[in-house]
Coordinates of C-alpha atoms and ligand atoms in Angstrom, one line a residue:
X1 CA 0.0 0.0 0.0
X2 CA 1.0 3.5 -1.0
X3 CA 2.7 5.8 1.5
X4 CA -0.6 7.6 3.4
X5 CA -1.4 11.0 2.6
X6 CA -1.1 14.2 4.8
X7 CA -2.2 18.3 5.1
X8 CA 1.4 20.2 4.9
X9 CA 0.3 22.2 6.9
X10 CA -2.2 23.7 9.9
X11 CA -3.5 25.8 6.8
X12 CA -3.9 23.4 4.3
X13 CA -6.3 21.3 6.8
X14 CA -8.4 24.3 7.8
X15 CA -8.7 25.3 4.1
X16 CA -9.6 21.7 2.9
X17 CA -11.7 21.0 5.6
X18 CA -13.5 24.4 5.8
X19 CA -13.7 23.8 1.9
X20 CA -15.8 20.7 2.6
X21 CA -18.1 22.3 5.2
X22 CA -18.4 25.6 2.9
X23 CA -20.8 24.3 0.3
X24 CA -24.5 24.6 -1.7
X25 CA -25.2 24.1 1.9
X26 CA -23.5 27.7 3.0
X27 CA -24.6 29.6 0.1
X28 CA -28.1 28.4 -0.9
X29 CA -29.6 26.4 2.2
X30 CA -28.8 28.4 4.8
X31 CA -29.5 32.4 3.9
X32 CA -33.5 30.5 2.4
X33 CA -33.5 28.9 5.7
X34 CA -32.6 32.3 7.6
X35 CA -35.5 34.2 5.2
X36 CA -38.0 31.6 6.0
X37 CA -37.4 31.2 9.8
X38 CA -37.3 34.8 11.3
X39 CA -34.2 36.4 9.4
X40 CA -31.8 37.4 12.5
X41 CA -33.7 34.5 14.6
X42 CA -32.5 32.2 12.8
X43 CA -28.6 33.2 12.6
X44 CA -28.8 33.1 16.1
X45 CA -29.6 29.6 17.1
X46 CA -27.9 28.3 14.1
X47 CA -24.9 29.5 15.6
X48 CA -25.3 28.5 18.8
X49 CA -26.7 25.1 18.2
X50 CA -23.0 24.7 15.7
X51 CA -21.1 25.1 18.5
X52 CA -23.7 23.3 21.4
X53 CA -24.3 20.5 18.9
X54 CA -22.5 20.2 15.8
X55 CA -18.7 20.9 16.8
X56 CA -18.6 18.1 19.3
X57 CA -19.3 16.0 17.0
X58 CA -17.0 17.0 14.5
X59 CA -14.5 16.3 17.1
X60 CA -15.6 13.3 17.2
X61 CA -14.8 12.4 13.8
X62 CA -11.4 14.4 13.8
X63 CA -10.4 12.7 16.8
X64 CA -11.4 9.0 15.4
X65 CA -9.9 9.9 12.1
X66 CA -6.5 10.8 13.2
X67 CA -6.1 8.3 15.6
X68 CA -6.2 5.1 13.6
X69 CA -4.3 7.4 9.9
X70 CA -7.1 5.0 8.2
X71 CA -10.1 4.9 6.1
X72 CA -13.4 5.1 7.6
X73 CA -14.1 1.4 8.0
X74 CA -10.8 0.7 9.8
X75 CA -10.5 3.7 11.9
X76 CA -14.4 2.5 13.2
X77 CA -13.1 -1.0 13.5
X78 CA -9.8 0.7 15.1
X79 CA -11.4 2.4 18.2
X80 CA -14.0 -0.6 18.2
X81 CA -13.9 -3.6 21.1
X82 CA -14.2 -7.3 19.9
X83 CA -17.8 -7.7 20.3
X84 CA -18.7 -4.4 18.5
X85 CA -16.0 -4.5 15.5
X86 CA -18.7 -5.7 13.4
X87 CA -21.3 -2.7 14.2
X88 CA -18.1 -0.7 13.7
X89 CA -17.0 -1.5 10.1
X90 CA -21.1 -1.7 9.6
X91 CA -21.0 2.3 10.5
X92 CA -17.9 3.1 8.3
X93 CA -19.7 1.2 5.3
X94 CA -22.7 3.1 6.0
X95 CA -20.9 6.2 5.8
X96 CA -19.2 5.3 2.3
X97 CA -22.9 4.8 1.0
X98 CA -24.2 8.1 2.8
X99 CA -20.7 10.4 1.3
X100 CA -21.6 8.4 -1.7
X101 CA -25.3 9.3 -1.8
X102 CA -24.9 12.8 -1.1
X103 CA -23.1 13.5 -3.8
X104 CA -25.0 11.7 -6.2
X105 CA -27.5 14.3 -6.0
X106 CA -25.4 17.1 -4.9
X107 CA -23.4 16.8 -8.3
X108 CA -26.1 17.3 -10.5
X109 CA -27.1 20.7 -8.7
X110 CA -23.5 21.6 -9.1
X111 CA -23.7 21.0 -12.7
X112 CA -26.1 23.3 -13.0
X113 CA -24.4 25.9 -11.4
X114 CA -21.8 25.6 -14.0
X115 CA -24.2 25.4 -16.5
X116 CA -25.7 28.6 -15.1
X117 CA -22.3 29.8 -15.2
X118 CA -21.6 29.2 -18.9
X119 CA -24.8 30.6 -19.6
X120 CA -23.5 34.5 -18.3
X121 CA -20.6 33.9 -19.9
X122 CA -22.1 33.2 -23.3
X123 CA -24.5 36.1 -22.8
X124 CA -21.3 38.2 -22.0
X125 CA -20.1 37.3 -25.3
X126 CA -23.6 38.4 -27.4
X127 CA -24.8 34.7 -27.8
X128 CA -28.2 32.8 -26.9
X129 CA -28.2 31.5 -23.2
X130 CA -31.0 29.7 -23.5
X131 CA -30.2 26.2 -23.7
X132 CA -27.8 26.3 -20.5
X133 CA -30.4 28.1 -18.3
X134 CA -33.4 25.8 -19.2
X135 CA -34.0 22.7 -17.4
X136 CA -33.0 19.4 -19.6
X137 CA -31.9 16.1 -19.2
X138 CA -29.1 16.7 -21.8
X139 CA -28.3 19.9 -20.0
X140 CA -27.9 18.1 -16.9
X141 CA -26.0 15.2 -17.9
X142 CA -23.7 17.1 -20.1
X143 CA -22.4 19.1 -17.2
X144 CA -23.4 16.4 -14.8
X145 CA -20.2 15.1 -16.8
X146 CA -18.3 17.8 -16.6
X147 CA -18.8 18.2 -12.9
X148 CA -17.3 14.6 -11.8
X149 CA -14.5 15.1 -14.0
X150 CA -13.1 18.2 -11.7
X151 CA -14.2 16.1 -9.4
X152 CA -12.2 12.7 -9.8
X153 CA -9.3 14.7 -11.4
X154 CA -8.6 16.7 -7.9
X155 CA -9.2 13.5 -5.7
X156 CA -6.9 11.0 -8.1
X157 CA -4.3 13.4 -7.5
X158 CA -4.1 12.6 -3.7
X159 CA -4.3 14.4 -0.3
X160 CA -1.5 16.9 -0.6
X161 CA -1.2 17.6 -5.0
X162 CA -4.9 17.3 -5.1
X163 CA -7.4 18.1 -2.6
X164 CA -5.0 20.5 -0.5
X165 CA -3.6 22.1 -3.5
X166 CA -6.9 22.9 -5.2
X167 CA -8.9 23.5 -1.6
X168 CA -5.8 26.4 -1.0
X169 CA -6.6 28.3 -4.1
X170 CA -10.0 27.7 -4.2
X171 CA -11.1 29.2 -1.1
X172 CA -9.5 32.5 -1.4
X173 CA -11.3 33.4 -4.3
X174 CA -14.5 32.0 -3.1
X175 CA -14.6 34.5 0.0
X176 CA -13.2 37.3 -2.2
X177 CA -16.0 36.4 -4.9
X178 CA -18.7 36.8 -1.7
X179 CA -17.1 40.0 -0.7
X180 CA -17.5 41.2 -3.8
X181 CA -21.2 40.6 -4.6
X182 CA -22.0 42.0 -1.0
X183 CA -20.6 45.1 -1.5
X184 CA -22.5 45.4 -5.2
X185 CA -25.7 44.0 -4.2
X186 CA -25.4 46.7 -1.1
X187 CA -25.6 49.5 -3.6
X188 CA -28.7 48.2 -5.3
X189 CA -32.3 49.7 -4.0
X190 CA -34.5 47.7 -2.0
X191 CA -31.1 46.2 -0.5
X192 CA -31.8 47.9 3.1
X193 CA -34.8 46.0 3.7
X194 CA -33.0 42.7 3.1
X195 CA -30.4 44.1 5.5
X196 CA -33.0 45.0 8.0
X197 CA -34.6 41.2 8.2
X198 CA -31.5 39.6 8.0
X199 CA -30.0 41.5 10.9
X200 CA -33.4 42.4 13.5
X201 CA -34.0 38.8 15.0
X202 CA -37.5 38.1 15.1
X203 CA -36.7 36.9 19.0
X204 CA -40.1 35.3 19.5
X205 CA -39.4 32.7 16.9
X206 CA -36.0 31.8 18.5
X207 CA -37.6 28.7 20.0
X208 CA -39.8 27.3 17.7
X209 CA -39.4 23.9 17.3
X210 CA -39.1 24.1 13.7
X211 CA -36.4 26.1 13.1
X212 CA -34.6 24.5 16.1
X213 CA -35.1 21.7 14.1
X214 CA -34.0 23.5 10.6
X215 CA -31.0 25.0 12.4
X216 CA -29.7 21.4 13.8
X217 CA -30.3 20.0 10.4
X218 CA -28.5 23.2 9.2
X219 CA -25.4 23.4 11.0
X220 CA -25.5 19.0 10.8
X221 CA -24.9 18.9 6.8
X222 CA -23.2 22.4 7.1
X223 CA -20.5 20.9 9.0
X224 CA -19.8 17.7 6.3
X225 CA -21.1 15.6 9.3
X226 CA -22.2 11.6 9.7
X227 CA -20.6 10.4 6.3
X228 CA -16.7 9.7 7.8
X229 CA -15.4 13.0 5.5
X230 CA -14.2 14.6 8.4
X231 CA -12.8 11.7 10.0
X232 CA -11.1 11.1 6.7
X233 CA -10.2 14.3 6.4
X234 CA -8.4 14.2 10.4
X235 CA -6.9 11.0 9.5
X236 CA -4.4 13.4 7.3
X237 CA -3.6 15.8 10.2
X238 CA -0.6 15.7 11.8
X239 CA -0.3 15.0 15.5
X240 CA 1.3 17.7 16.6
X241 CA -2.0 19.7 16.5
X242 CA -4.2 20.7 18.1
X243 CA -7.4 19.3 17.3
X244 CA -9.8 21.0 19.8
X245 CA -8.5 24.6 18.5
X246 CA -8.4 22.7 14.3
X247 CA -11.9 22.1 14.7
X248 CA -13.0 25.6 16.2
X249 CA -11.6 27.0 13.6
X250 CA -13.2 25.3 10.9
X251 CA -16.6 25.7 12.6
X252 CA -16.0 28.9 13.1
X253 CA -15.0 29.5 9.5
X254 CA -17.8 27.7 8.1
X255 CA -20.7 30.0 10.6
X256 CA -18.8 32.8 9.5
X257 CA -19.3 32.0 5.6
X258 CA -23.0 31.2 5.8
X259 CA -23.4 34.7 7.7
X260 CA -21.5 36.4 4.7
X261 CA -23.8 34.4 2.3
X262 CA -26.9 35.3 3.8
X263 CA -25.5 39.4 3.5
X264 CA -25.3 38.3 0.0
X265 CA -28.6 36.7 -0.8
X266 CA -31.2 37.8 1.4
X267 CA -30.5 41.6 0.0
X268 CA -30.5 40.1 -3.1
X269 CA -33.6 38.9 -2.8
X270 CA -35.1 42.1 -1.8
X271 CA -33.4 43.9 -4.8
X272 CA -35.1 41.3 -6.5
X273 CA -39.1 42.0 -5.4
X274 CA -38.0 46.0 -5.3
X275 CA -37.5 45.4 -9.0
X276 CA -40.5 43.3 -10.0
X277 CA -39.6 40.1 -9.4
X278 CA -42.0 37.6 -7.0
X279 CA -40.0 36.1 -4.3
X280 CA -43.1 35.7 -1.7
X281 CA -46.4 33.4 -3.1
X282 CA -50.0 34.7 -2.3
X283 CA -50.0 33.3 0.9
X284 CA -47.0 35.0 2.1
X285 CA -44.4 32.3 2.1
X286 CA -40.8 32.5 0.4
X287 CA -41.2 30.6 -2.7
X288 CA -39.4 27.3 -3.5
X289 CA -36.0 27.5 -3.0
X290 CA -34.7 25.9 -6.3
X291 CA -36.9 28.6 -8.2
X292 CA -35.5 30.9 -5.7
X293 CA -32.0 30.8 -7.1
X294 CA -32.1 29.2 -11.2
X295 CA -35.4 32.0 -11.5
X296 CA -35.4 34.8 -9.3
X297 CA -31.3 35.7 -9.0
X298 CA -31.2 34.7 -12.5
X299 CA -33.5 37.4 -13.3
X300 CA -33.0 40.0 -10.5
X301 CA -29.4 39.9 -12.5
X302 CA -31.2 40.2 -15.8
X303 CA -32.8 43.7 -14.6
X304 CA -29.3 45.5 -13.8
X305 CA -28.4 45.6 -17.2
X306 CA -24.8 44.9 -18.7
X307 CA -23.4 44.4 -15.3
X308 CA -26.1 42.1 -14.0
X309 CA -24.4 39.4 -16.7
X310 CA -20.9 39.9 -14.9
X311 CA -22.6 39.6 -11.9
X312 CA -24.1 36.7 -12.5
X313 CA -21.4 34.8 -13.9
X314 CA -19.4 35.5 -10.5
X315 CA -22.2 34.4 -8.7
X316 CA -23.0 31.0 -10.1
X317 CA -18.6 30.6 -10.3
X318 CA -18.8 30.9 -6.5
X319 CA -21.6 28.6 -6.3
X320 CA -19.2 26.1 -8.0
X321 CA -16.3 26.1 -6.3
X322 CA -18.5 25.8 -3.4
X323 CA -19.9 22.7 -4.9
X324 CA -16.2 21.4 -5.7
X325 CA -14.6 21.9 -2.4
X326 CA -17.5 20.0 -0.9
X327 CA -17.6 17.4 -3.3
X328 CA -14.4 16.1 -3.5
X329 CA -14.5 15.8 0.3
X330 CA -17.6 13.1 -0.2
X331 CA -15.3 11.4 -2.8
X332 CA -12.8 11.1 -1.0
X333 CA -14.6 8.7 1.6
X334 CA -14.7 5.6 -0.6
X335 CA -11.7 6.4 -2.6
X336 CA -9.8 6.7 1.0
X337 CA -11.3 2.8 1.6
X338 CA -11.2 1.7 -2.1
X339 CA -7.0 2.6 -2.0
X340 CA -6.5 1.6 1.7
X341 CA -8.8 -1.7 2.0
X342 CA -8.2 -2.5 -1.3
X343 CA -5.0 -1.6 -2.7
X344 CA -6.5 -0.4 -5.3
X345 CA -4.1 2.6 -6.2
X346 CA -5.2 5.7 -5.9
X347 CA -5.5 6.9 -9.7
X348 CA -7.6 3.5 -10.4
X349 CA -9.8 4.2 -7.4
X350 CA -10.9 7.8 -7.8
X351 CA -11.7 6.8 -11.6
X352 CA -14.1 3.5 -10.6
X353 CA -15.5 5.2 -7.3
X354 CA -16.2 8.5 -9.2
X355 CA -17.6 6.9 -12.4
X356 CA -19.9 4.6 -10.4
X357 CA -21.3 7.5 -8.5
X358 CA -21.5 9.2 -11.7
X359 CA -23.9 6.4 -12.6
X360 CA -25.6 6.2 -10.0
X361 CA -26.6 10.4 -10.8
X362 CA -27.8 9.2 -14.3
X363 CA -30.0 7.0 -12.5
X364 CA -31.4 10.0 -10.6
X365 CA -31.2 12.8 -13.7
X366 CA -33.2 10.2 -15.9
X367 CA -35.6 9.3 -12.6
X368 CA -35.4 13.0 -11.5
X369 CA -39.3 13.7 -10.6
X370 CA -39.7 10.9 -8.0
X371 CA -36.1 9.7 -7.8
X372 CA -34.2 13.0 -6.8
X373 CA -36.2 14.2 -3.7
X374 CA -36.4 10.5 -2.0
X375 CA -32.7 10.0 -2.6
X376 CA -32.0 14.0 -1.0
X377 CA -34.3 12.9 2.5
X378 CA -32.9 9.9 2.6
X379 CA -29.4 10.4 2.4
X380 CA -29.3 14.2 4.6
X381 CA -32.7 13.4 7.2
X382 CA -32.0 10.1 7.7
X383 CA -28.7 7.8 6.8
X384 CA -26.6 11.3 7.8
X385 CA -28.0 11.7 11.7
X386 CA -28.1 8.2 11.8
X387 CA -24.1 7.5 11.2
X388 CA -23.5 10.8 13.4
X389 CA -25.5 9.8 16.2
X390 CA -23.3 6.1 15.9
X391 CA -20.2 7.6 15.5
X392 CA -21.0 9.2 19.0
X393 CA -21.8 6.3 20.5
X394 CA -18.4 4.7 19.3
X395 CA -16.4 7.5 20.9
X396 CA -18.8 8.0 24.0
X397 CA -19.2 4.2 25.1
X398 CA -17.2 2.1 23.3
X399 CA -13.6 4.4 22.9
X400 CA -11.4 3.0 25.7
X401 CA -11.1 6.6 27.8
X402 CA -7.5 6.7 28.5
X403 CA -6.6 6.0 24.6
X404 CA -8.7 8.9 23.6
X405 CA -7.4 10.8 26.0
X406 CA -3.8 10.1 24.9
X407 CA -5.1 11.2 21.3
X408 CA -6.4 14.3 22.8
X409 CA -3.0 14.9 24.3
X410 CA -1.1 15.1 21.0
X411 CA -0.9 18.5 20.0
X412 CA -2.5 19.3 23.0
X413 CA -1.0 18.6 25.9
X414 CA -2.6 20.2 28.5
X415 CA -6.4 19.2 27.5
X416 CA -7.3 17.4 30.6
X417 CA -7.4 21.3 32.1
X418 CA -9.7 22.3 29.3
X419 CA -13.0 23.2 29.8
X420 CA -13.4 21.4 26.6
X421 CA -12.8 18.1 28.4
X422 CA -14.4 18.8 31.4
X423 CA -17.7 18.6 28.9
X424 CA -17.0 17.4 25.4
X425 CA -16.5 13.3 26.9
X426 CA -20.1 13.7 28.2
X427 CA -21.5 15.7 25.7
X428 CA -20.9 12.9 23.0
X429 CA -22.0 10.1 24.8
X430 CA -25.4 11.4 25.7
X431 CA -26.4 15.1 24.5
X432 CA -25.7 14.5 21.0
X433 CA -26.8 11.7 20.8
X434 CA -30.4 11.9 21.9
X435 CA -30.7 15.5 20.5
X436 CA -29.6 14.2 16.9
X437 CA -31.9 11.4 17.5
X438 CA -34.5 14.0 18.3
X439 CA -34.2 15.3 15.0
X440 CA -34.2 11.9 13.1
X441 CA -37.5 11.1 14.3
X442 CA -38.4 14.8 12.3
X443 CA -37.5 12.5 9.2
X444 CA -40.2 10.2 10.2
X445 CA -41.3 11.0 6.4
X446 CA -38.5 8.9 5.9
X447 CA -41.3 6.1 7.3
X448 CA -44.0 7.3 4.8
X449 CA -41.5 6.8 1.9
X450 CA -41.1 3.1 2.7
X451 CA -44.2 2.9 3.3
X452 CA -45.3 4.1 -0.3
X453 CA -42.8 1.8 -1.7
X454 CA -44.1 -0.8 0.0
X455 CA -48.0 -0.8 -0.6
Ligands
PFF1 N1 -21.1 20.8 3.9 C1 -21.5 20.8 2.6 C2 -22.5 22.0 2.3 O1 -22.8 22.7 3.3 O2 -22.9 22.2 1.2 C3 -22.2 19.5 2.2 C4 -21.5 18.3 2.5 C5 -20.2 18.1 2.1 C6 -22.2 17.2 3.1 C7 -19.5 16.9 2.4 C8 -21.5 16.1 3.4 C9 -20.2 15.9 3.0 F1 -19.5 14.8 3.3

């Protein structure tokens, strides 16, 4: 087996992993979540639930991960006991089918980012956009295509000449991209009223168990959690860090980004209706999301005239670097096992993982009306709590103490004197896991779905 890979450096890791948690998630989920659930209110619990909730277990994952330098399956089996190895390398599988799920569907709405993309730039050079703004099946498997390649071509080139190297340069120009567009989109009438939802909380809403619930969900997928990318992802870090200040960061980081993109879209919006365009239906609700951003950005851009097509093209080429960072973290799950498991090299692997999970997005683009949606719930409300709340358990009850203790020291030697470990032990073994399970039984529709299948 090939020499493992590893982040150069403390940057490279909080650039590749914050590249993985900043994705469609950041930039199109949360600022419809915010607009739907209270504007400010929203923000508000979100962040504190990332940090009550959604960082332990992302230490969690770190922690496994660069304990046992291995893929998912064997790091699980690695912290496991004899009589629960099996459950173990069952939850590291389970992950590899959930990372492999996820982006299944999550590639073919980055495809049409790019397509949206294309689109500007062809209009910026006097042609007809048509055809790469309207919905098609050849539209989506064209850049469906196009998509996987980046994909696969980043991950087959390994931790440090791949994902690191493209996560570095990437992420710059992604936040400078966001600065950018806030600052124009600022300028733009009916932007102060987006401003002024997005930053009065609506504080009555704060605990509504609804957009508790949306928040958790939220700042769950947000953080790349329950799929093993993270752990994979820790199982590259060196240990001489520190994890516990590695993982704040990138929570911190990835909060940070969905605040900016919410100053970005919400005005947006409100530029939008200020110029014509419907963003609320006749009863007062925000209208569906996807219309949301391939109708009404699309044509909110189309009313500022010559430099609505530049701004558009920027926009939809943040939206797919987003998408890349974040995918090639989900590929990297089974091309991690494929290369270690298997000695399958690494080139091979990333090629047959990546065009199999290709595949399986044909079988969704040509299946999209009942297809997409059921593959979406189940893969983010259900399989993705589901792994989180095990990989929990693993580390709460099952982790022998002292050795995670010992990998807590590495990097960090004084930790036992942290307040993080005065609560973090306790808080994975039974508050995440019960509140995650709290909002699994919200996917209870998961339930229906079989049911329909069934009768
Ligand atoms: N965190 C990504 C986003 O917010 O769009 C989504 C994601 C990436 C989920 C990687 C799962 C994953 F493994």
């Amino acid at each position: 087996m090939a020499a493992r890979g590893e982040f150069s450096s403390r940057t490279a890791f909080i650039l590749a992993a914050s590249g993985s948690a900043i994705g469609l998630g950041n930039i199109w989920g949360f600022p419809i979540k915010v607009a739907s659930n209270g504007g400010g209110a929203f923000v508000f619990t979100y962040i504190i639930l990332t940090f009550l909730l959604a960082y332990p277990i992302l230490m969690a994952e770190l922690v496994i991960g660069r304990y046992a330098k291995a893929d998912t399956v064997r790091s699980m089996v690695a912290i496991s006991s004899l009589r629960t190895r099996p459950l173990a390398a069952f939850t590291g599988y389970w992950g590899i089918v959930t990372a492999s799920l996820i982006l299944s569907f999550y590639a073919i709405i980055a495809g049409w980012m790019i397509s949206h993309g294309v689109g500007s730039a062809v209009e910026l050079v006097g042609a007809s956009s048509n055809w790469f703004v309207t919905d098609s099946t050849a539209r989506s498997l064209a850049f469906g295509v196009i998509f996987y390649l980046l994909t696969i071509s980043i991950v087959a080139n390994g931790v440090a000449s791949g994902i690191e190297r493209w996560s570095t340069r990437l992420m710059p120009v992604l936040i400078l991209l966001i600065v950018l567009l806030i600052i124009y989109i600022a300028t733009q009438p009916g932007a102060a009223e987006g401003w002024r939802v997005y930053v009065q909380p609506d504080f009555s809403k704060v605990l509504e168990p609804n957009l508790v619930l949306d928040a958790l969900s939220q700042a769950f997928f947000s953080l790349s959690l329950g799929v093993g990318t993270m752990m994979v992802y820790g199982s590259y870090v060196s240990k001489s860090e520190n994890l516990p200040r590695l993982g704040a960061s990138v929570a911190a980081i990835d909060i940070g980004i969905a605040v900016m993109a919410g100053m970005l879209v919400i005005p947006a919006m409100y530029v939008a209706q200020h110029n014509g365009v419907t963003i609320y239906d006749e009863s007062g609700n925000l209208i569906e999301s996807g219309r949301l951003i391939f109708n009404v950005l699309p044509s909110l851009f189309e009313t500022m005239g010559g430099a609505g097509i530049a701004v558009s093209l920027l926009f939809f080429v943040l939206m797919s670097i987003a998408a890349l960072t974040s995918s090639i973290s989900m590929l990297e799950v089974p091309v991690a096992y494929a290369s270690e498991s298997h000695s399958i090299t690494r080139k091979k692997s990333a090629w047959l993982v990546g065009g199999f999970v290709f595949l399986m997005s044909v079988a969704i683009i040509l299946n999209m009306g009942w297809l997409f949606d059921r593959v979406v719930q189940f893969a983010t409300e259900f399989s993705e709590p589901l792994v989180g709340i095990l990989f929990c358990l693993f580390v709460g009850w099952v982790w022998k103490r002292d050795q995670l203790l010992q990998e807590m020291r590495e990097g960090s030697p004084q930790v036992e004197q942290t307040f993080f470990w005065k609560i973090w032990p306790t808080y994975v073994k039974v508050v995440c896991p019960l509140i995650v399970f709290g909002l699994l039984t919200r996917s209870f529709g998961f339930w229906e779905f079989v049911g329909q299948l069934v009768y």
